[in-house]
JSON list of C-alpha atoms in Angstrom, two decimals:
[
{"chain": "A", "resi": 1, "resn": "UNK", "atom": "CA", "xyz": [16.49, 28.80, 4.30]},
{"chain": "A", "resi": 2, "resn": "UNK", "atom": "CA", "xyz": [14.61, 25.66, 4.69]},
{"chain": "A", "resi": 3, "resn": "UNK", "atom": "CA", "xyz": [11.13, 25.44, 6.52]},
{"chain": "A", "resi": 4, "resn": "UNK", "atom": "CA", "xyz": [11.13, 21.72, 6.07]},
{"chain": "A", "resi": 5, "resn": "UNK", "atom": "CA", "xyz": [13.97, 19.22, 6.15]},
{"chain": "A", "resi": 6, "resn": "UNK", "atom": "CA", "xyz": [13.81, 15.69, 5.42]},
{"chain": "A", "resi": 7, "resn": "UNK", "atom": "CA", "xyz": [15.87, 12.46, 6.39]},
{"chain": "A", "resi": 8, "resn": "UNK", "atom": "CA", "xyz": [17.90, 11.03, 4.69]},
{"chain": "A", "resi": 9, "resn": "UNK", "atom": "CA", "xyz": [18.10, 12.08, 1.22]},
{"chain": "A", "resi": 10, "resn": "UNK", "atom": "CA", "xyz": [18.37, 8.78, -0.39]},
{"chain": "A", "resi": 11, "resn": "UNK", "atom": "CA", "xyz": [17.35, 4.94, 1.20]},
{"chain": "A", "resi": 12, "resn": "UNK", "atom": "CA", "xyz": [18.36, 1.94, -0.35]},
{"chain": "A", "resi": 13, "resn": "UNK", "atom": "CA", "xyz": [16.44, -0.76, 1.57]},
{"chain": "A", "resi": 14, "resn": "UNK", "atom": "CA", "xyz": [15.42, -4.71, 0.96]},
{"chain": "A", "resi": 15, "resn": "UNK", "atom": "CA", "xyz": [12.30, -6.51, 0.28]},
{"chain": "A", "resi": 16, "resn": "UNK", "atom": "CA", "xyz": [10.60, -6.57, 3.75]},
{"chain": "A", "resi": 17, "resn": "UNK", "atom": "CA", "xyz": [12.03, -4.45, 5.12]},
{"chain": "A", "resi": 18, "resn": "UNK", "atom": "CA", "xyz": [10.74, -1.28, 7.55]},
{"chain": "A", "resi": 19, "resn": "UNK", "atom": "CA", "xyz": [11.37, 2.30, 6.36]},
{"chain": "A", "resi": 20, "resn": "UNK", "atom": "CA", "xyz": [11.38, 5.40, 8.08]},
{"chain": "A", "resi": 21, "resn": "UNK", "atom": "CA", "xyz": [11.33, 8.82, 6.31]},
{"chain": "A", "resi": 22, "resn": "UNK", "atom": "CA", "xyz": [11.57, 11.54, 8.89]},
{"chain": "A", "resi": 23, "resn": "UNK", "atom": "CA", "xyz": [10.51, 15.44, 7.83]},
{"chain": "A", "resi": 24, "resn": "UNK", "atom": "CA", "xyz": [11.34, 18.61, 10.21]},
{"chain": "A", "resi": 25, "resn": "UNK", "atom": "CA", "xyz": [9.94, 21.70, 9.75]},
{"chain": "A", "resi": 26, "resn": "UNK", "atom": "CA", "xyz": [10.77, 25.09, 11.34]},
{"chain": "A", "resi": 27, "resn": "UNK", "atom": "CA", "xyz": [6.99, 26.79, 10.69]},
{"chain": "A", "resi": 28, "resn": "UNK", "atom": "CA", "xyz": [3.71, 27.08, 12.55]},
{"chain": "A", "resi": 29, "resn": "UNK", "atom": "CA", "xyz": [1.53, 24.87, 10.09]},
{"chain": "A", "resi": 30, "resn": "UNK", "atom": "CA", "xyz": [-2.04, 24.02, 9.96]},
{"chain": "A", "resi": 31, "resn": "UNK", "atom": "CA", "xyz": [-1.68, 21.01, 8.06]},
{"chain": "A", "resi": 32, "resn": "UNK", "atom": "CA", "xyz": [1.52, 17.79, 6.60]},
{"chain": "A", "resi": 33, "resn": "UNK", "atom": "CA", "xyz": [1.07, 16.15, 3.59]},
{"chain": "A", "resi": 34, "resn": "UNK", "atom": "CA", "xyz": [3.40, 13.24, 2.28]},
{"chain": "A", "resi": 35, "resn": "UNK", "atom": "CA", "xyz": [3.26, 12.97, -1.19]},
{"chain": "A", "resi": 36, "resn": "UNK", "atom": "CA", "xyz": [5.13, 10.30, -3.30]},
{"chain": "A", "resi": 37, "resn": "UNK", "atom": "CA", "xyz": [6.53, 10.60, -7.50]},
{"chain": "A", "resi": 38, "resn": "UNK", "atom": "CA", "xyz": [7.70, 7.93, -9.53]},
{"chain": "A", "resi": 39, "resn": "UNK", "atom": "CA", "xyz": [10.31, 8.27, -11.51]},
{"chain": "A", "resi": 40, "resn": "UNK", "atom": "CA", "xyz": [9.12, 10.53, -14.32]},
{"chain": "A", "resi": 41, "resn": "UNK", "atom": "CA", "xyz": [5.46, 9.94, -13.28]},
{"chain": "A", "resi": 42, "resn": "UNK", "atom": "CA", "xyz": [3.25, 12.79, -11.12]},
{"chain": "A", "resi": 43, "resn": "UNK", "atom": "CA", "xyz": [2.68, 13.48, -7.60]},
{"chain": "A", "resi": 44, "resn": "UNK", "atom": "CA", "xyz": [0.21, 11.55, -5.44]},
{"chain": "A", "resi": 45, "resn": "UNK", "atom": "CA", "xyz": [-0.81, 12.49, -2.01]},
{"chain": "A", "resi": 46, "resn": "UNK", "atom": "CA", "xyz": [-0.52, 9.56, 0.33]},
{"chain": "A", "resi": 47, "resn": "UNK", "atom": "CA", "xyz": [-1.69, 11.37, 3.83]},
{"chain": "A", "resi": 48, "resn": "UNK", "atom": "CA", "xyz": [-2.73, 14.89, 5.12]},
{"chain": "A", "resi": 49, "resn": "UNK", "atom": "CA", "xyz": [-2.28, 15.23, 9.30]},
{"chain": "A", "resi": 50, "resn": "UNK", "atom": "CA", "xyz": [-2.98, 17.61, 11.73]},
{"chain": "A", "resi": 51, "resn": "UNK", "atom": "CA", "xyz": [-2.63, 15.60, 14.22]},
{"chain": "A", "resi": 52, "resn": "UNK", "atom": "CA", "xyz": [-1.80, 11.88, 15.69]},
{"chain": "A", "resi": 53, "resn": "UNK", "atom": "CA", "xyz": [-1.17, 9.20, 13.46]},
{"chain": "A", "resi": 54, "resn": "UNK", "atom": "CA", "xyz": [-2.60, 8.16, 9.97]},
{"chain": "A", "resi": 55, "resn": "UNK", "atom": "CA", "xyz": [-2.68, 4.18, 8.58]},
{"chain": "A", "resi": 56, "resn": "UNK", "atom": "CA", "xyz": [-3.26, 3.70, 4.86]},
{"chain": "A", "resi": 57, "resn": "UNK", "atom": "CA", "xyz": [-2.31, -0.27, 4.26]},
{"chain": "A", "resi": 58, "resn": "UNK", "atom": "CA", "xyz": [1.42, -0.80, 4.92]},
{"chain": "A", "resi": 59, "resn": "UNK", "atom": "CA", "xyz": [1.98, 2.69, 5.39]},
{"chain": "A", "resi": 60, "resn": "UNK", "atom": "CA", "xyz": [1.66, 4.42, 8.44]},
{"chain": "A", "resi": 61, "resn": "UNK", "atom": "CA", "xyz": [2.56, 8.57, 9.12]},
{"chain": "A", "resi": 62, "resn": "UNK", "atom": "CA", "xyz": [2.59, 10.42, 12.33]},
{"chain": "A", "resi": 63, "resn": "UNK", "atom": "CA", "xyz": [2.74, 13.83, 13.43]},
{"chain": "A", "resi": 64, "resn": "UNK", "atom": "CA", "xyz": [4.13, 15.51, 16.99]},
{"chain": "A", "resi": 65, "resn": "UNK", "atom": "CA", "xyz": [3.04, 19.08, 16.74]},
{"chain": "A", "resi": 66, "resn": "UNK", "atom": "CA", "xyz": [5.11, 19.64, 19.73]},
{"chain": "A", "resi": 67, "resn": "UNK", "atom": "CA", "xyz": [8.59, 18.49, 18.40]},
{"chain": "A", "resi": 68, "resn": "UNK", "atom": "CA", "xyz": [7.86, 19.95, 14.67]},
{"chain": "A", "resi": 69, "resn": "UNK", "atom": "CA", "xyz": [8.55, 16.52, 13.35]},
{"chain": "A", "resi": 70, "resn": "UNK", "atom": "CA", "xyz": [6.59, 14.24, 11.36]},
{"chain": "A", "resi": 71, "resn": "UNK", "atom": "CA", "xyz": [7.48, 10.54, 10.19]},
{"chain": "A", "resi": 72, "resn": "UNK", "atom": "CA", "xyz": [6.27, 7.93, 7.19]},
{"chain": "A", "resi": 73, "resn": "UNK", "atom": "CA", "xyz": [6.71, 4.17, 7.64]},
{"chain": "A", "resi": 74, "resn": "UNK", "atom": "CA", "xyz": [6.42, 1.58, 4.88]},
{"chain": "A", "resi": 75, "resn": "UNK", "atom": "CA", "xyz": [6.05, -1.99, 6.49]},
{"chain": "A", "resi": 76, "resn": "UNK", "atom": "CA", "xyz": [7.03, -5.13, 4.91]},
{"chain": "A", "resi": 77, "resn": "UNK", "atom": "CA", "xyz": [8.36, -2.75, 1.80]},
{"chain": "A", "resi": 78, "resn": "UNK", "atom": "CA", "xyz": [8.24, -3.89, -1.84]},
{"chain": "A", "resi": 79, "resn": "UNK", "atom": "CA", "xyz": [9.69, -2.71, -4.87]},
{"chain": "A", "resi": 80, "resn": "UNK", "atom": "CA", "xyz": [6.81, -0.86, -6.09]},
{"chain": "A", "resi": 81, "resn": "UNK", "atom": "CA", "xyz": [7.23, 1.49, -2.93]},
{"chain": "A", "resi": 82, "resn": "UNK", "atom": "CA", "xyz": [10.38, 2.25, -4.87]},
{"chain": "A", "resi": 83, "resn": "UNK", "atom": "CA", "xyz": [9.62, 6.40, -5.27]},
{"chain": "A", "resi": 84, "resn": "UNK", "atom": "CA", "xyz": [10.33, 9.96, -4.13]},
{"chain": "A", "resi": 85, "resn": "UNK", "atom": "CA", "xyz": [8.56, 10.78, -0.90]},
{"chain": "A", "resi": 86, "resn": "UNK", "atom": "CA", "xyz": [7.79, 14.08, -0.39]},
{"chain": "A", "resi": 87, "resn": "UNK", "atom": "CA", "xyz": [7.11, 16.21, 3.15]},
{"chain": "A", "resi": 88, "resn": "UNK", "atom": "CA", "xyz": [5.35, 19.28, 2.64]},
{"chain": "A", "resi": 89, "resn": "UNK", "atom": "CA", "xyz": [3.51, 21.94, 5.16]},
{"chain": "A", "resi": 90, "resn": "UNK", "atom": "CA", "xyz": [0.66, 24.25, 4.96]},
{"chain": "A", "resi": 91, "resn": "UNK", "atom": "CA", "xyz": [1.81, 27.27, 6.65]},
{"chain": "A", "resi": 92, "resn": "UNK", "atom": "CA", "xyz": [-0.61, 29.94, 8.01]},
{"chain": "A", "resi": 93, "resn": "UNK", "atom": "CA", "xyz": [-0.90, 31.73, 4.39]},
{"chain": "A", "resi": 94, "resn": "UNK", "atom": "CA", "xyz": [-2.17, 29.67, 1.33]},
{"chain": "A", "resi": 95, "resn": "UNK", "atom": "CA", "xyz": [1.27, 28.11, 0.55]},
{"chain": "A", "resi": 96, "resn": "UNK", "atom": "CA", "xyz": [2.95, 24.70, 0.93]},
{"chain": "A", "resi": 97, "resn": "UNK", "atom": "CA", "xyz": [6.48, 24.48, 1.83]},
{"chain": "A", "resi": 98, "resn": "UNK", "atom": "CA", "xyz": [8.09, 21.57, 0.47]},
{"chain": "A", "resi": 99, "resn": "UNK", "atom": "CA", "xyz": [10.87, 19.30, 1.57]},
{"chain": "A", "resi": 100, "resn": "UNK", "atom": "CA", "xyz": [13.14, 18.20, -1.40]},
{"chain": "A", "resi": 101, "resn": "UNK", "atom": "CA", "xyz": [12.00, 14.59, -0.83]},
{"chain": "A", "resi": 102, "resn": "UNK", "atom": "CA", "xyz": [13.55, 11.06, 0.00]},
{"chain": "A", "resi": 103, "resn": "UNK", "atom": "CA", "xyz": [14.32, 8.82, -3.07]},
{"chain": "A", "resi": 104, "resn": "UNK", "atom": "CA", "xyz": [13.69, 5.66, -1.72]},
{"chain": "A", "resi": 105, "resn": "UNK", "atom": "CA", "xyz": [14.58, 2.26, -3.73]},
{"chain": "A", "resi": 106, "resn": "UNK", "atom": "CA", "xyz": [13.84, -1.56, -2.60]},
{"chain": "A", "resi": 107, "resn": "UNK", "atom": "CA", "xyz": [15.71, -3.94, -3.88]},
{"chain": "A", "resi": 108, "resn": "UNK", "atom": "CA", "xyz": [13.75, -7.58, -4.44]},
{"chain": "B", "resi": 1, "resn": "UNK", "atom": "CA", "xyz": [-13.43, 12.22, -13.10]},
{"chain": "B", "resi": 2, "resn": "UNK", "atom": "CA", "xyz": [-10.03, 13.25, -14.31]},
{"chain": "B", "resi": 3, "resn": "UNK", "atom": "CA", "xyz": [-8.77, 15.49, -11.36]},
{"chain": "B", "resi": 4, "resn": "UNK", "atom": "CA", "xyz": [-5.93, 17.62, -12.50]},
{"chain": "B", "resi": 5, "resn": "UNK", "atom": "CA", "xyz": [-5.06, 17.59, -16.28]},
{"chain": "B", "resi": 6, "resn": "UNK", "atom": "CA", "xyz": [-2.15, 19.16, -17.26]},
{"chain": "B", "resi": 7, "resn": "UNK", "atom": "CA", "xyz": [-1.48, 20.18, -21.25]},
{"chain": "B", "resi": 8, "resn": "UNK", "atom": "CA", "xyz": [0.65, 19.71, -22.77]},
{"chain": "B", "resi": 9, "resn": "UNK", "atom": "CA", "xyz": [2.74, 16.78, -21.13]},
{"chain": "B", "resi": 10, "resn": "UNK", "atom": "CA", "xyz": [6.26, 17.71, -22.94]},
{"chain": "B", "resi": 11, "resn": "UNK", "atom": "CA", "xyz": [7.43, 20.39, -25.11]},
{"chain": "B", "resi": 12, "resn": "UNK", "atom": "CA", "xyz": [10.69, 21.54, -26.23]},
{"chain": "B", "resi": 13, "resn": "UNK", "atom": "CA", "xyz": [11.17, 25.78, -27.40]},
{"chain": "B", "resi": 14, "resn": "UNK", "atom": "CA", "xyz": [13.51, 27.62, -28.49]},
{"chain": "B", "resi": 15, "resn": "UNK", "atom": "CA", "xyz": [15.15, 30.68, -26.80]},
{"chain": "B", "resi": 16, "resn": "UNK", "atom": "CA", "xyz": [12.60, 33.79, -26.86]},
{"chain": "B", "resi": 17, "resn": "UNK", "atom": "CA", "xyz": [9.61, 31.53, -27.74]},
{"chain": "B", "resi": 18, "resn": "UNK", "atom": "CA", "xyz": [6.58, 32.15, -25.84]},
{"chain": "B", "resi": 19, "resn": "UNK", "atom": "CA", "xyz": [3.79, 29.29, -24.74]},
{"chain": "B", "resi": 20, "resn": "UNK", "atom": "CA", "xyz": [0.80, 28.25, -22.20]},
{"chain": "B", "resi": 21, "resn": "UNK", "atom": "CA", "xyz": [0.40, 25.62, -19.94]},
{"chain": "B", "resi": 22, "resn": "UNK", "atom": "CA", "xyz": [-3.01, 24.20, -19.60]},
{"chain": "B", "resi": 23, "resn": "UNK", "atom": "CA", "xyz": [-4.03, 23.52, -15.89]},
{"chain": "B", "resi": 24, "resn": "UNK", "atom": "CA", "xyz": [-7.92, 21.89, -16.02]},
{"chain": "B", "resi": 25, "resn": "UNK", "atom": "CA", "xyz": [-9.60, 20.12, -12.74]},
{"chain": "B", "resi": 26, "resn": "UNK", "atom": "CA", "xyz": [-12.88, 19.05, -12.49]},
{"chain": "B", "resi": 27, "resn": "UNK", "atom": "CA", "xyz": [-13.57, 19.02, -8.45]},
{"chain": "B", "resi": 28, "resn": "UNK", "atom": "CA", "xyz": [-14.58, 22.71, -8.00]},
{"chain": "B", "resi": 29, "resn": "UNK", "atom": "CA", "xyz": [-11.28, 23.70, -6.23]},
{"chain": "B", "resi": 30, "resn": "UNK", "atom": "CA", "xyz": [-10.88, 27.41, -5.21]},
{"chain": "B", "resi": 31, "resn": "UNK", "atom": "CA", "xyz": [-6.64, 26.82, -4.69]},
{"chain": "B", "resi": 32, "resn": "UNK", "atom": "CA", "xyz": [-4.83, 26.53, -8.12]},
{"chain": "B", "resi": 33, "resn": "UNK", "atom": "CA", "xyz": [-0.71, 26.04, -7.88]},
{"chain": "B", "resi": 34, "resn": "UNK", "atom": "CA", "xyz": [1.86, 26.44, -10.38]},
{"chain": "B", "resi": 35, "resn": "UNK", "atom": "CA", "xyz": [5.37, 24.96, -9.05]},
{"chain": "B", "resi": 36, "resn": "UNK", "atom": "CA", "xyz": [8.36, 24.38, -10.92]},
{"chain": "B", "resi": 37, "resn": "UNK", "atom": "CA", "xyz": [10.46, 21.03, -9.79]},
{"chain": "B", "resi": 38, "resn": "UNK", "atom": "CA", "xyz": [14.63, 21.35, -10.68]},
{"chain": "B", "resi": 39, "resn": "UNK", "atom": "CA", "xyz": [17.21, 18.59, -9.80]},
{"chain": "B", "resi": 40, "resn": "UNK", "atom": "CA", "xyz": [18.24, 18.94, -5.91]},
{"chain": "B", "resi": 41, "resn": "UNK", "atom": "CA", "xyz": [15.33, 21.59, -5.25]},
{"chain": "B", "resi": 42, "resn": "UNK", "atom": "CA", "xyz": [12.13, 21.08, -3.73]},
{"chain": "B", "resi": 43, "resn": "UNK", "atom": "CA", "xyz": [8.93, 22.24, -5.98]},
{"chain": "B", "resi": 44, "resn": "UNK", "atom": "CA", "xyz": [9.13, 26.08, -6.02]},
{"chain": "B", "resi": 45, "resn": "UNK", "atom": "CA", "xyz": [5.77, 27.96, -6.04]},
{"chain": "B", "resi": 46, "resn": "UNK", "atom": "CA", "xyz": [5.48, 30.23, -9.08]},
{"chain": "B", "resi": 47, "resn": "UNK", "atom": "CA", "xyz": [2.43, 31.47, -9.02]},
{"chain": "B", "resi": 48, "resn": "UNK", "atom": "CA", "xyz": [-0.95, 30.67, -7.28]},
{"chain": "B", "resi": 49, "resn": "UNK", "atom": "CA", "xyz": [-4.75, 31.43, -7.61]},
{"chain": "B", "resi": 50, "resn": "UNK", "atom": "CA", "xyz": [-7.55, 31.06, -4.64]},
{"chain": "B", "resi": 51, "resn": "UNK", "atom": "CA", "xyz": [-10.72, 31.74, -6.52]},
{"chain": "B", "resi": 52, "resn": "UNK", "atom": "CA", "xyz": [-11.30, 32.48, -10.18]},
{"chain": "B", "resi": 53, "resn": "UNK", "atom": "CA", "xyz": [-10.32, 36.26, -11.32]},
{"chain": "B", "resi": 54, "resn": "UNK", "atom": "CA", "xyz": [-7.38, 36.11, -8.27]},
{"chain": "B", "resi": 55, "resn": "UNK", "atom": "CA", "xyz": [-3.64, 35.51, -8.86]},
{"chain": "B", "resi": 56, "resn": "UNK", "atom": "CA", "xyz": [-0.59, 36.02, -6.97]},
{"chain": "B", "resi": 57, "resn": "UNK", "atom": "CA", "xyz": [2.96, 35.76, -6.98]},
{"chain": "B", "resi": 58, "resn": "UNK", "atom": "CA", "xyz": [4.71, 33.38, -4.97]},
{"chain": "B", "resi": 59, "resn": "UNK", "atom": "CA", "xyz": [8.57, 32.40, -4.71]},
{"chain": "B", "resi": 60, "resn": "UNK", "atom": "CA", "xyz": [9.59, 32.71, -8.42]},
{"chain": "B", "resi": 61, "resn": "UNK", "atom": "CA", "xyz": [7.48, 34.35, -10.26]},
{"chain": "B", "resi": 62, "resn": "UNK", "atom": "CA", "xyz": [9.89, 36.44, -13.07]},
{"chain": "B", "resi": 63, "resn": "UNK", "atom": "CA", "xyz": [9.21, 35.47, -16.62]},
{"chain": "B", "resi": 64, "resn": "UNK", "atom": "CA", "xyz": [5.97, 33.57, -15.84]},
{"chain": "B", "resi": 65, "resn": "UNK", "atom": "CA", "xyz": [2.27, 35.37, -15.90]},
{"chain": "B", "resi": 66, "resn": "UNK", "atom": "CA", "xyz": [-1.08, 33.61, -15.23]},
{"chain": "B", "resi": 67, "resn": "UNK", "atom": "CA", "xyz": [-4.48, 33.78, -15.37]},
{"chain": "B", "resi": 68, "resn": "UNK", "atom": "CA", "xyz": [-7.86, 32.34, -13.77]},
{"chain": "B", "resi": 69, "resn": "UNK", "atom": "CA", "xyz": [-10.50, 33.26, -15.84]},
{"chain": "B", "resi": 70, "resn": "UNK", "atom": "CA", "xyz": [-12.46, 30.43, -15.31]},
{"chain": "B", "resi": 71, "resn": "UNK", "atom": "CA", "xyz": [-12.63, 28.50, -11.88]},
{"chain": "B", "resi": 72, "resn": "UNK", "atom": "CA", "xyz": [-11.36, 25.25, -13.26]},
{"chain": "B", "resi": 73, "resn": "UNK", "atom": "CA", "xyz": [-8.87, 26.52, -15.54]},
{"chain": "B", "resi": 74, "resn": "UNK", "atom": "CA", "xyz": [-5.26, 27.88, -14.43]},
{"chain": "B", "resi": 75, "resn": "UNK", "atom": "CA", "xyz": [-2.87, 29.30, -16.82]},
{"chain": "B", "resi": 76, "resn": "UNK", "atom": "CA", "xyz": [0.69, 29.44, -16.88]},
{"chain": "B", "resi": 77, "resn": "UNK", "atom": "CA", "xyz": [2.31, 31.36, -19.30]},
{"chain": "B", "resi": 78, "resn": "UNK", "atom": "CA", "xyz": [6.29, 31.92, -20.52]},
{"chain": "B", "resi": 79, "resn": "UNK", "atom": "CA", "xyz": [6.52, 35.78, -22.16]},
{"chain": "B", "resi": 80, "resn": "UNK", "atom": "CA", "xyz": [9.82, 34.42, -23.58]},
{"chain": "B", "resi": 81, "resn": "UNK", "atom": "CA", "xyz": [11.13, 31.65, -22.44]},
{"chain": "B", "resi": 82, "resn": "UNK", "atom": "CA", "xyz": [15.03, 31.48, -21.01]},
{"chain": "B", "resi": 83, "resn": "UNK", "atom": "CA", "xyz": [17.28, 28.07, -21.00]},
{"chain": "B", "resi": 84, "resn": "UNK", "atom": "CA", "xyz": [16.95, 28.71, -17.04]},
{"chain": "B", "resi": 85, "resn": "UNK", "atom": "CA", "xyz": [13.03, 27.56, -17.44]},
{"chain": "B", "resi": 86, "resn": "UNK", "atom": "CA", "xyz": [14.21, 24.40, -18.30]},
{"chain": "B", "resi": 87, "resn": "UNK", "atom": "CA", "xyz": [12.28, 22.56, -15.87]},
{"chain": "B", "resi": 88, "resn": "UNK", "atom": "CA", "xyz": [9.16, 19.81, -14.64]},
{"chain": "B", "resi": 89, "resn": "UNK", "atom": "CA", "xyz": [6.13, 22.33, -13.78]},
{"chain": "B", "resi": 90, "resn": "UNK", "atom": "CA", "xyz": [3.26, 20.94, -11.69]},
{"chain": "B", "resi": 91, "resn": "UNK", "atom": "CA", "xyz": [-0.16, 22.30, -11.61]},
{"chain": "B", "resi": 92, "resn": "UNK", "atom": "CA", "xyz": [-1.90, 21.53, -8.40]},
{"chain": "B", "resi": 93, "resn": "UNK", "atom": "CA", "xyz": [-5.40, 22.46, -6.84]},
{"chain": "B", "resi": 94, "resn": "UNK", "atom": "CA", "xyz": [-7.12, 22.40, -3.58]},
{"chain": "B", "resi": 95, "resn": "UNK", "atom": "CA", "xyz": [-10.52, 22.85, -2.32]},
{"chain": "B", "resi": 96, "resn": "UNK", "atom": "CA", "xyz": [-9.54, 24.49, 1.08]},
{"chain": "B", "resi": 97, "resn": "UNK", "atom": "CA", "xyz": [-6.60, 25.65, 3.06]},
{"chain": "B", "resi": 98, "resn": "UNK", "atom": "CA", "xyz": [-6.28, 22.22, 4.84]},
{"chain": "B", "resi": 99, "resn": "UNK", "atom": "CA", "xyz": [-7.62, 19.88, 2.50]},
{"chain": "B", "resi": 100, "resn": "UNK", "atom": "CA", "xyz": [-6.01, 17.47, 0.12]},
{"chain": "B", "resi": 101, "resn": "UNK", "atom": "CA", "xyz": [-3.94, 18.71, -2.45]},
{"chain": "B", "resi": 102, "resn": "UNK", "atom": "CA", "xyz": [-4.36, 17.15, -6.46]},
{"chain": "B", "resi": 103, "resn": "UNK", "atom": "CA", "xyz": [-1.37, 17.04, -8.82]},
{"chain": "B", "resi": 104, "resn": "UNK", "atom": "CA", "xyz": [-1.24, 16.94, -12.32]},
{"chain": "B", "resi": 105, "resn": "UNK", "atom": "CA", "xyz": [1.33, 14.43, -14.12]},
{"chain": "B", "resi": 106, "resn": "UNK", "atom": "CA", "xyz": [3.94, 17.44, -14.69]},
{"chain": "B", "resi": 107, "resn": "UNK", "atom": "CA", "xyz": [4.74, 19.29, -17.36]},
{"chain": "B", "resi": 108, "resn": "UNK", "atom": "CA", "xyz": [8.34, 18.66, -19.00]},
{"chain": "B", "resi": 109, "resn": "UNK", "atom": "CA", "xyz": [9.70, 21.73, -20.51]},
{"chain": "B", "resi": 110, "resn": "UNK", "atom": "CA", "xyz": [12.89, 22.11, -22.39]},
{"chain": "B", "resi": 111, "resn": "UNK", "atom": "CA", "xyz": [14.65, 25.36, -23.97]},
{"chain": "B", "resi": 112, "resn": "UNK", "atom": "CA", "xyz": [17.39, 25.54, -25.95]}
]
C-alpha cells in the first residue's frame, strides 16, 4: 500500500513555464515535507507544512489538511529546477512516508 | 557546518562481504534515518535511531544492523552483503518529530 501518492510521475515542461506537482496521502500526519534530488546528487528539503501555504522564491507549496492533499508550484521554471521532487509525511510515530517522487525536466 | 556526512560516497563488494556506513551530523539531532532508495521505489526506512544508545527497525530491516553509540554518529552495517543490497542508502537526521529533516549525499552501493 501507498500512504502517499504523487502526480504525475514524470513532467516535461518549457522554460517559463508553471508546474504543479500534486502529493496525496492516506495518513493522519503531523507534518509535509517536499524534498528535491538531482540526478545522482542528495536530497534537499525545500519546505516543511503543517498548515496553509509556504513561498520560498519561485516556489510556492500548500497544504489542505482537510482534503489530504498537498501541492508544489515552480513559477517562471528554469532548467536548473530540472530534479526529482519528493512528497513525504510525518505520520504520528517517528517515521516519514515517502512518495516515489516526480522527475521533472525543463527544457530551455 | 557540514550537516549530514555520509562515508563512504561509493563502494562496490563482493557477495558475502561485510562493511559500515558512516552517518556523522554536527546539529545535535536526536532522529537518525537509514533509507535505502531502488529504481521505481520510494526511500524505504531501514533502520532508525531517536537518541543515542536507541535503535529500531523500520520497513526493511533484514541483513542490515546499526548502532548509535554516540549522538552524532549513526551506523549502518551489511553482516554479508546480498546482490539484492544493491542500492543508493541515505542517512538522514532530525532534531524533532516535526522539524526539518537533513540528508546526506547518498551512499552508492554495488554487489556483485
Amino acid at each position: 500500500k501507498n500512504e502517499v501518492e504523487q502526480s504525475p510521475q514524470n513532467l516535461t515542461a518549457q522554460e517559463g513555464e508553471f508546474i504543479t506537482i500534486n502529493c496525496s496521502y492516506s495518513v493522519g500526519i503531523s507534518a509535509l515535507h517536499w524534498l528535491q534530488q538531482h540526478p545522482g546528487g542528495g536530497i534537499v528539503s525545500l519546505f516543511m507544512l503543517s498548515s496553509g501555504k509556504k513561498k520560498h522564491g519561485r516556489l510556492i507549496a500548500t497544504i489542505n489538511i482537510q482534503e489530504k492533499h498537498s501541492s508544489l508550484h515552480i513559477t517562471a521554471s528554469h532548467p536548473r529546477d530540472s530534479a526529482v521532487y519528493i512528497c513525504a509525511v510525518v505520520g504520528s510515530g517517528n517515521q516519514f512516508y515517502f512518495g516515489t517522487g516526480t522527475s521533472l525536466t525543463v527544457i530551455p | 557546518n557540514a550537516g549530514v556526512t555520509q562515508t563512504p560516497k561509493f563502494r562496490v563488494l563482493k557477495t558475502g562481504q561485510s562493511m559500515t556506513l558512516l552517518c556523522a551530523q554536527d546539529m545535535n539531532h536526536e532522529y537518525m534515518y537509514w533509507y535505502r532508495q531502488d529504481p521505481g521505489m520510494g526511500l524505504r526506512l531501514i533502520h532508525y535511531s531517536v537518541g543515542e544508545g536507541t535503535t529500531a527497525k523500520g520497513e526493511v530491516p533484514d541483513g542490515y544492523n546499526v548502532s548509535r553509540l554516540k549522538k552524532q554518529n549513526f551506523l549502518l552495517g551489511l553482516e554479508s552483503a546480498a546482490p539484492s543490497q544493491t542500492s543508493v542508502y541515505f542517512c538522514a537526521s532530525r532534531w524533532g518529530r516535526v522539524t526539518e529533516a537533513f540528508f546526506g549525499q547518498g551512499t552508492r552501493l554495488t554487489v556483485v
